[in-house]
Amino acid sequence: SQQGEEDPQALSIQEGENATMNCSYKTSINNLQWYRQNSGRGLVHLILIRSNEREKHSGRLRVTLDTSKKSSSLLITASRAADTASYFCAMEGRNYQLIWGAGTKLIIKP
Amino acid sequence: KAGVTQTPRYLIKTRGQQVTLSCSPISGHRSVSWYQQTPGQGLQFLFEYFSETQRNKGNFPGRFSGRQFSNSRSEMNVSTLELGDSALYLCASSLMGLAETYNEQFFGPGTRLTVL
């Protein structure tokens, strides 16, 4: 399979809570990216973390990368209804091709 | 700056027909990638074009083909359509070139293809 693995497949939390989703991969990577897809705005790039970085922040987003375990996590703090979407990780391989996870569907309940 | 545009947005075809989808990248972007997305699935990579050359290719049958023009616009063609080809086809462009250090992709809204 050309896909990475994401878990959980679906996540439902109350507004204001934190959401954590995980991604694992098998090959060496240049970087790992997270994207969000919802019906209103399509698929949008959120954050990129390079292979030599361990943690990165962008607003309410925090991404970690553990290259020894070939895994990454995305934390969304203080969730909002607008965060309801599917979240995908994408690993950039040595040939610059992106390999995608199957996605985590996040639902924020009011 | 205008985003990535795809035409048509919706398409209904019957088995055995062929279809051509079009993608106009963001101005200045030379790399265009195509993906297939089916319900509950992630993105399945079809191919990537850079400066009119196919640079990467996914694991799809030869019925799926593409090309890129000198203005970076790209087309994707699917011949002899099958029911399983029903999907959202996404096009993404990026600056990606030899001088770029990472491949951040900007996606179009997609073409939803239904095969009856």
PDB file of C-alpha atoms in Angstrom:
ATOM      1  CA  SER A   1       0.000   0.000   0.000  1.00  0.00           C
ATOM      2  CA  GLN A   2       1.196   3.508  -0.699  1.00  0.00           C
ATOM      3  CA  GLN A   3      -0.614   4.893   2.327  1.00  0.00           C
ATOM      4  CA  GLY A   4       0.534   5.786   5.771  1.00  0.00           C
ATOM      5  CA  GLU A   5      -1.553   4.739   8.739  1.00  0.00           C
ATOM      6  CA  GLU A   6      -3.673   7.108  10.788  1.00  0.00           C
ATOM      7  CA  ASP A   7      -5.572   6.571  13.993  1.00  0.00           C
ATOM      8  CA  PRO A   8      -8.146   6.918  15.191  1.00  0.00           C
ATOM      9  CA  GLN A   9     -10.276   6.645  12.061  1.00  0.00           C
ATOM     10  CA  ALA A  10     -12.891   8.799  13.748  1.00  0.00           C
ATOM     11  CA  LEU A  11     -12.946  11.027  16.810  1.00  0.00           C
ATOM     12  CA  SER A  12     -15.859  12.820  18.436  1.00  0.00           C
ATOM     13  CA  ILE A  13     -15.214  15.311  21.256  1.00  0.00           C
ATOM     14  CA  GLN A  14     -16.903  18.220  22.990  1.00  0.00           C
ATOM     15  CA  GLU A  15     -16.129  21.759  21.938  1.00  0.00           C
ATOM     16  CA  GLY A  16     -13.283  23.126  24.018  1.00  0.00           C
ATOM     17  CA  GLU A  17     -11.567  19.772  24.483  1.00  0.00           C
ATOM     18  CA  ASN A  18      -8.270  18.822  22.864  1.00  0.00           C
ATOM     19  CA  ALA A  19      -8.069  16.429  19.920  1.00  0.00           C
ATOM     20  CA  THR A  20      -5.110  14.204  19.172  1.00  0.00           C
ATOM     21  CA  MET A  21      -4.609  12.156  16.028  1.00  0.00           C
ATOM     22  CA  ASN A  22      -1.683   9.978  15.070  1.00  0.00           C
ATOM     23  CA  CYS A  23       0.104   8.999  11.904  1.00  0.00           C
ATOM     24  CA  SER A  24       2.666   6.279  11.214  1.00  0.00           C
ATOM     25  CA  TYR A  25       4.736   5.554   8.137  1.00  0.00           C
ATOM     26  CA  LYS A  26       7.254   3.044   6.854  1.00  0.00           C
ATOM     27  CA  THR A  27       9.893   4.751   4.723  1.00  0.00           C
ATOM     28  CA  SER A  28      12.431   7.533   5.171  1.00  0.00           C
ATOM     29  CA  ILE A  29      10.941  10.962   4.756  1.00  0.00           C
ATOM     30  CA  ASN A  30      12.005  14.519   3.990  1.00  0.00           C
ATOM     31  CA  ASN A  31       9.112  15.967   5.947  1.00  0.00           C
ATOM     32  CA  LEU A  32       5.610  15.217   7.154  1.00  0.00           C
ATOM     33  CA  GLN A  33       2.633  17.447   6.457  1.00  0.00           C
ATOM     34  CA  TRP A  34      -0.872  17.674   7.858  1.00  0.00           C
ATOM     35  CA  TYR A  35      -3.872  18.700   5.784  1.00  0.00           C
ATOM     36  CA  ARG A  36      -7.514  19.346   6.604  1.00  0.00           C
ATOM     37  CA  GLN A  37     -10.471  18.623   4.359  1.00  0.00           C
ATOM     38  CA  ASN A  38     -13.988  19.883   4.862  1.00  0.00           C
ATOM     39  CA  SER A  39     -16.853  20.514   2.521  1.00  0.00           C
ATOM     40  CA  GLY A  40     -16.530  24.265   2.705  1.00  0.00           C
ATOM     41  CA  ARG A  41     -12.861  24.832   1.925  1.00  0.00           C
ATOM     42  CA  GLY A  42     -11.679  21.612   0.335  1.00  0.00           C
ATOM     43  CA  LEU A  43      -8.248  20.226   1.176  1.00  0.00           C
ATOM     44  CA  VAL A  44      -5.955  22.730   2.867  1.00  0.00           C
ATOM     45  CA  HIS A  45      -2.359  22.524   4.081  1.00  0.00           C
ATOM     46  CA  LEU A  46      -2.052  23.052   7.850  1.00  0.00           C
ATOM     47  CA  ILE A  47       1.521  22.526   8.948  1.00  0.00           C
ATOM     48  CA  LEU A  48       4.792  20.949   7.861  1.00  0.00           C
ATOM     49  CA  ILE A  49       7.465  19.433  10.071  1.00  0.00           C
ATOM     50  CA  ARG A  50      10.869  18.570   8.668  1.00  0.00           C
ATOM     51  CA  SER A  51      12.599  15.275   9.406  1.00  0.00           C
ATOM     52  CA  ASN A  52      15.180  17.014  11.623  1.00  0.00           C
ATOM     53  CA  GLU A  53      12.505  18.722  13.747  1.00  0.00           C
ATOM     54  CA  ARG A  54      10.756  17.169  16.740  1.00  0.00           C
ATOM     55  CA  GLU A  55       7.950  19.615  17.462  1.00  0.00           C
ATOM     56  CA  LYS A  56       6.239  22.489  15.731  1.00  0.00           C
ATOM     57  CA  HIS A  57       3.439  24.870  16.662  1.00  0.00           C
ATOM     58  CA  SER A  58       1.023  26.914  14.615  1.00  0.00           C
ATOM     59  CA  GLY A  59      -1.744  28.663  16.525  1.00  0.00           C
ATOM     60  CA  ARG A  60      -3.792  25.958  18.237  1.00  0.00           C
ATOM     61  CA  LEU A  61      -1.966  23.203  16.370  1.00  0.00           C
ATOM     62  CA  ARG A  62       0.971  21.247  17.745  1.00  0.00           C
ATOM     63  CA  VAL A  63       2.740  18.602  15.694  1.00  0.00           C
ATOM     64  CA  THR A  64       5.359  16.172  16.922  1.00  0.00           C
ATOM     65  CA  LEU A  65       7.561  13.880  14.891  1.00  0.00           C
ATOM     66  CA  ASP A  66       9.472  10.829  16.123  1.00  0.00           C
ATOM     67  CA  THR A  67      11.578   9.533  13.256  1.00  0.00           C
ATOM     68  CA  SER A  68      12.875   6.599  15.322  1.00  0.00           C
ATOM     69  CA  LYS A  69       9.296   5.349  15.691  1.00  0.00           C
ATOM     70  CA  LYS A  70       8.264   6.647  12.263  1.00  0.00           C
ATOM     71  CA  SER A  71       5.273   8.388  13.758  1.00  0.00           C
ATOM     72  CA  SER A  72       3.736  11.819  14.147  1.00  0.00           C
ATOM     73  CA  SER A  73       0.877  13.302  16.104  1.00  0.00           C
ATOM     74  CA  LEU A  74      -1.322  16.341  15.582  1.00  0.00           C
ATOM     75  CA  LEU A  75      -2.837  18.029  18.620  1.00  0.00           C
ATOM     76  CA  ILE A  76      -5.609  20.581  18.254  1.00  0.00           C
ATOM     77  CA  THR A  77      -6.169  22.479  21.481  1.00  0.00           C
ATOM     78  CA  ALA A  78      -9.385  24.161  22.615  1.00  0.00           C
ATOM     79  CA  SER A  79     -11.363  22.678  19.730  1.00  0.00           C
ATOM     80  CA  ARG A  80     -14.085  24.654  17.943  1.00  0.00           C
ATOM     81  CA  ALA A  81     -17.030  23.613  15.826  1.00  0.00           C
ATOM     82  CA  ALA A  82     -15.143  24.888  12.770  1.00  0.00           C
ATOM     83  CA  ASP A  83     -12.459  22.245  13.400  1.00  0.00           C
ATOM     84  CA  THR A  84     -14.934  19.546  12.311  1.00  0.00           C
ATOM     85  CA  ALA A  85     -13.242  18.020   9.275  1.00  0.00           C
ATOM     86  CA  SER A  86     -11.110  15.119   8.089  1.00  0.00           C
ATOM     87  CA  TYR A  87      -7.406  15.394   8.824  1.00  0.00           C
ATOM     88  CA  PHE A  88      -4.750  13.736   6.686  1.00  0.00           C
ATOM     89  CA  CYS A  89      -1.051  13.258   7.174  1.00  0.00           C
ATOM     90  CA  ALA A  90       1.176  13.182   4.121  1.00  0.00           C
ATOM     91  CA  MET A  91       4.753  12.012   4.142  1.00  0.00           C
ATOM     92  CA  GLU A  92       7.158  13.428   1.579  1.00  0.00           C
ATOM     93  CA  GLY A  93       9.512  10.717   0.398  1.00  0.00           C
ATOM     94  CA  ARG A  94      12.996  11.142  -1.000  1.00  0.00           C
ATOM     95  CA  ASN A  95      11.572  11.596  -4.520  1.00  0.00           C
ATOM     96  CA  TYR A  96       9.330  14.426  -3.248  1.00  0.00           C
ATOM     97  CA  GLN A  97       6.205  12.322  -3.780  1.00  0.00           C
ATOM     98  CA  LEU A  98       3.629  12.633  -1.004  1.00  0.00           C
ATOM     99  CA  ILE A  99       2.318   9.410   0.550  1.00  0.00           C
ATOM    100  CA  TRP A 100      -1.027   9.940   2.288  1.00  0.00           C
ATOM    101  CA  GLY A 101      -2.703   8.466   5.313  1.00  0.00           C
ATOM    102  CA  ALA A 102      -6.355   7.389   5.158  1.00  0.00           C
ATOM    103  CA  GLY A 103      -7.430  10.264   7.391  1.00  0.00           C
ATOM    104  CA  THR A 104      -9.062  10.885  10.761  1.00  0.00           C
ATOM    105  CA  LYS A 105     -12.610  12.182  10.798  1.00  0.00           C
ATOM    106  CA  LEU A 106     -12.989  14.706  13.627  1.00  0.00           C
ATOM    107  CA  ILE A 107     -16.393  15.801  14.896  1.00  0.00           C
ATOM    108  CA  ILE A 108     -16.672  18.621  17.413  1.00  0.00           C
ATOM    109  CA  LYS A 109     -19.924  18.531  19.358  1.00  0.00           C
ATOM    110  CA  PRO A 110     -21.333  21.850  20.625  1.00  0.00           C
TER     111      PRO A 110
ATOM    112  CA  LYS B   1      -3.593  35.181  -6.534  1.00  0.00           C
ATOM    113  CA  ALA B   2      -6.128  32.813  -8.031  1.00  0.00           C
ATOM    114  CA  GLY B   3      -6.213  29.307  -6.616  1.00  0.00           C
ATOM    115  CA  VAL B   4      -6.157  25.973  -8.398  1.00  0.00           C
ATOM    116  CA  THR B   5      -9.149  25.551 -10.654  1.00  0.00           C
ATOM    117  CA  GLN B   6     -10.624  22.330 -11.963  1.00  0.00           C
ATOM    118  CA  THR B   7     -13.204  21.768 -14.636  1.00  0.00           C
ATOM    119  CA  PRO B   8     -15.754  20.415 -14.791  1.00  0.00           C
ATOM    120  CA  ARG B   9     -16.836  20.236 -11.151  1.00  0.00           C
ATOM    121  CA  TYR B  10     -19.305  17.421 -11.735  1.00  0.00           C
ATOM    122  CA  LEU B  11     -19.472  14.793 -14.429  1.00  0.00           C
ATOM    123  CA  ILE B  12     -21.723  11.834 -15.108  1.00  0.00           C
ATOM    124  CA  LYS B  13     -20.604   9.185 -17.588  1.00  0.00           C
ATOM    125  CA  THR B  14     -21.522   5.612 -18.450  1.00  0.00           C
ATOM    126  CA  ARG B  15     -19.319   2.554 -18.422  1.00  0.00           C
ATOM    127  CA  GLY B  16     -17.026   2.266 -21.402  1.00  0.00           C
ATOM    128  CA  GLN B  17     -16.918   5.984 -22.106  1.00  0.00           C
ATOM    129  CA  GLN B  18     -13.850   8.126 -21.672  1.00  0.00           C
ATOM    130  CA  VAL B  19     -13.430  11.382 -19.798  1.00  0.00           C
ATOM    131  CA  THR B  20     -10.986  14.284 -19.711  1.00  0.00           C
ATOM    132  CA  LEU B  21     -10.548  16.444 -16.628  1.00  0.00           C
ATOM    133  CA  SER B  22      -8.741  19.755 -16.603  1.00  0.00           C
ATOM    134  CA  CYS B  23      -6.649  21.529 -13.989  1.00  0.00           C
ATOM    135  CA  SER B  24      -5.180  25.035 -13.992  1.00  0.00           C
ATOM    136  CA  PRO B  25      -2.489  25.458 -11.331  1.00  0.00           C
ATOM    137  CA  ILE B  26      -1.648  28.560  -9.359  1.00  0.00           C
ATOM    138  CA  SER B  27       0.325  30.983 -11.474  1.00  0.00           C
ATOM    139  CA  GLY B  28       4.036  30.195 -11.213  1.00  0.00           C
ATOM    140  CA  HIS B  29       3.533  26.639 -10.013  1.00  0.00           C
ATOM    141  CA  ARG B  30       5.155  24.124 -12.308  1.00  0.00           C
ATOM    142  CA  SER B  31       4.240  20.882 -10.566  1.00  0.00           C
ATOM    143  CA  VAL B  32       0.768  19.390 -10.893  1.00  0.00           C
ATOM    144  CA  SER B  33      -0.321  16.205  -9.133  1.00  0.00           C
ATOM    145  CA  TRP B  34      -3.519  14.219  -9.547  1.00  0.00           C
ATOM    146  CA  TYR B  35      -5.254  12.159  -6.876  1.00  0.00           C
ATOM    147  CA  GLN B  36      -8.288   9.918  -6.679  1.00  0.00           C
ATOM    148  CA  GLN B  37     -10.369  10.016  -3.511  1.00  0.00           C
ATOM    149  CA  THR B  38     -13.183   7.567  -2.807  1.00  0.00           C
ATOM    150  CA  PRO B  39     -15.555   7.632   0.202  1.00  0.00           C
ATOM    151  CA  GLY B  40     -13.758   6.678   3.385  1.00  0.00           C
ATOM    152  CA  GLN B  41     -10.398   6.481   1.621  1.00  0.00           C
ATOM    153  CA  GLY B  42      -7.408   8.691   1.713  1.00  0.00           C
ATOM    154  CA  LEU B  43      -5.906  10.145  -1.379  1.00  0.00           C
ATOM    155  CA  GLN B  44      -4.594   7.710  -3.925  1.00  0.00           C
ATOM    156  CA  PHE B  45      -1.783   9.240  -5.954  1.00  0.00           C
ATOM    157  CA  LEU B  46      -2.228   9.013  -9.717  1.00  0.00           C
ATOM    158  CA  PHE B  47       0.685  10.950 -11.198  1.00  0.00           C
ATOM    159  CA  GLU B  48       2.688  14.142 -11.036  1.00  0.00           C
ATOM    160  CA  TYR B  49       3.801  16.348 -13.885  1.00  0.00           C
ATOM    161  CA  PHE B  50       6.604  18.856 -13.765  1.00  0.00           C
ATOM    162  CA  SER B  51       7.585  21.010 -16.745  1.00  0.00           C
ATOM    163  CA  GLU B  52       5.498  18.871 -19.103  1.00  0.00           C
ATOM    164  CA  THR B  53       7.136  15.617 -17.974  1.00  0.00           C
ATOM    165  CA  GLN B  54       5.605  12.896 -15.855  1.00  0.00           C
ATOM    166  CA  ARG B  55       7.901  12.777 -12.841  1.00  0.00           C
ATOM    167  CA  ASN B  56       6.083  10.320 -10.570  1.00  0.00           C
ATOM    168  CA  LYS B  57       3.383   7.738 -11.147  1.00  0.00           C
ATOM    169  CA  GLY B  58       1.110   5.827  -8.805  1.00  0.00           C
ATOM    170  CA  ASN B  59      -0.247   2.296  -9.118  1.00  0.00           C
ATOM    171  CA  PHE B  60      -3.123   2.848 -11.492  1.00  0.00           C
ATOM    172  CA  PRO B  61      -3.853   0.990 -14.734  1.00  0.00           C
ATOM    173  CA  GLY B  62      -2.896   2.402 -18.096  1.00  0.00           C
ATOM    174  CA  ARG B  63      -6.478   3.591 -18.626  1.00  0.00           C
ATOM    175  CA  PHE B  64      -5.467   6.570 -16.518  1.00  0.00           C
ATOM    176  CA  SER B  65      -3.212   9.007 -18.310  1.00  0.00           C
ATOM    177  CA  GLY B  66      -2.328  12.640 -18.150  1.00  0.00           C
ATOM    178  CA  ARG B  67      -0.342  15.408 -19.686  1.00  0.00           C
ATOM    179  CA  GLN B  68       0.873  18.885 -18.923  1.00  0.00           C
ATOM    180  CA  PHE B  69       1.081  21.789 -21.274  1.00  0.00           C
ATOM    181  CA  SER B  70       3.730  24.484 -21.560  1.00  0.00           C
ATOM    182  CA  ASN B  71       1.594  26.869 -19.475  1.00  0.00           C
ATOM    183  CA  SER B  72       1.537  24.224 -16.696  1.00  0.00           C
ATOM    184  CA  ARG B  73      -2.144  23.450 -17.185  1.00  0.00           C
ATOM    185  CA  SER B  74      -2.772  19.734 -16.939  1.00  0.00           C
ATOM    186  CA  GLU B  75      -5.345  17.271 -18.167  1.00  0.00           C
ATOM    187  CA  MET B  76      -6.168  13.811 -16.941  1.00  0.00           C
ATOM    188  CA  ASN B  77      -7.847  11.225 -19.132  1.00  0.00           C
ATOM    189  CA  VAL B  78      -9.595   8.029 -18.146  1.00  0.00           C
ATOM    190  CA  SER B  79     -10.544   5.666 -20.945  1.00  0.00           C
ATOM    191  CA  THR B  80     -13.007   2.769 -20.862  1.00  0.00           C
ATOM    192  CA  LEU B  81     -14.633   3.930 -17.655  1.00  0.00           C
ATOM    193  CA  GLU B  82     -15.580   1.380 -15.003  1.00  0.00           C
ATOM    194  CA  LEU B  83     -18.053   1.723 -12.145  1.00  0.00           C
ATOM    195  CA  GLY B  84     -15.143   1.729  -9.692  1.00  0.00           C
ATOM    196  CA  ASP B  85     -13.767   4.892 -11.266  1.00  0.00           C
ATOM    197  CA  SER B  86     -16.515   6.900  -9.567  1.00  0.00           C
ATOM    198  CA  ALA B  87     -14.613   9.214  -7.245  1.00  0.00           C
ATOM    199  CA  LEU B  88     -13.516  12.732  -6.467  1.00  0.00           C
ATOM    200  CA  TYR B  89     -10.495  13.595  -8.590  1.00  0.00           C
ATOM    201  CA  LEU B  90      -8.276  16.212  -7.030  1.00  0.00           C
ATOM    202  CA  CYS B  91      -5.586  18.239  -8.657  1.00  0.00           C
ATOM    203  CA  ALA B  92      -2.851  19.931  -6.639  1.00  0.00           C
ATOM    204  CA  SER B  93      -0.143  22.327  -7.677  1.00  0.00           C
ATOM    205  CA  SER B  94       3.091  23.236  -5.984  1.00  0.00           C
ATOM    206  CA  LEU B  95       6.103  25.382  -6.606  1.00  0.00           C
ATOM    207  CA  MET B  96       8.194  22.252  -6.372  1.00  0.00           C
ATOM    208  CA  GLY B  97      11.307  22.538  -8.398  1.00  0.00           C
ATOM    209  CA  LEU B  98      14.978  21.825  -7.998  1.00  0.00           C
ATOM    210  CA  ALA B  99      15.407  24.838  -5.742  1.00  0.00           C
ATOM    211  CA  GLU B 100      12.460  24.015  -3.535  1.00  0.00           C
ATOM    212  CA  THR B 101      13.038  22.177  -0.310  1.00  0.00           C
ATOM    213  CA  TYR B 102       9.581  20.835   0.245  1.00  0.00           C
ATOM    214  CA  ASN B 103       6.451  19.979  -1.633  1.00  0.00           C
ATOM    215  CA  GLU B 104       3.505  21.835  -0.085  1.00  0.00           C
ATOM    216  CA  GLN B 105       0.488  21.241  -2.257  1.00  0.00           C
ATOM    217  CA  PHE B 106      -2.402  23.547  -3.013  1.00  0.00           C
ATOM    218  CA  PHE B 107      -5.560  21.708  -3.969  1.00  0.00           C
ATOM    219  CA  GLY B 108      -8.370  22.507  -6.315  1.00  0.00           C
ATOM    220  CA  PRO B 109     -12.014  21.810  -5.411  1.00  0.00           C
ATOM    221  CA  GLY B 110     -12.014  18.557  -7.344  1.00  0.00           C
ATOM    222  CA  THR B 111     -14.094  16.993 -10.080  1.00  0.00           C
ATOM    223  CA  ARG B 112     -16.719  14.558  -8.863  1.00  0.00           C
ATOM    224  CA  LEU B 113     -17.039  11.803 -11.450  1.00  0.00           C
ATOM    225  CA  THR B 114     -19.972   9.411 -11.380  1.00  0.00           C
ATOM    226  CA  VAL B 115     -19.895   6.382 -13.641  1.00  0.00           C
ATOM    227  CA  LEU B 116     -23.258   4.705 -14.272  1.00  0.00           C
TER     228      LEU B 116
END
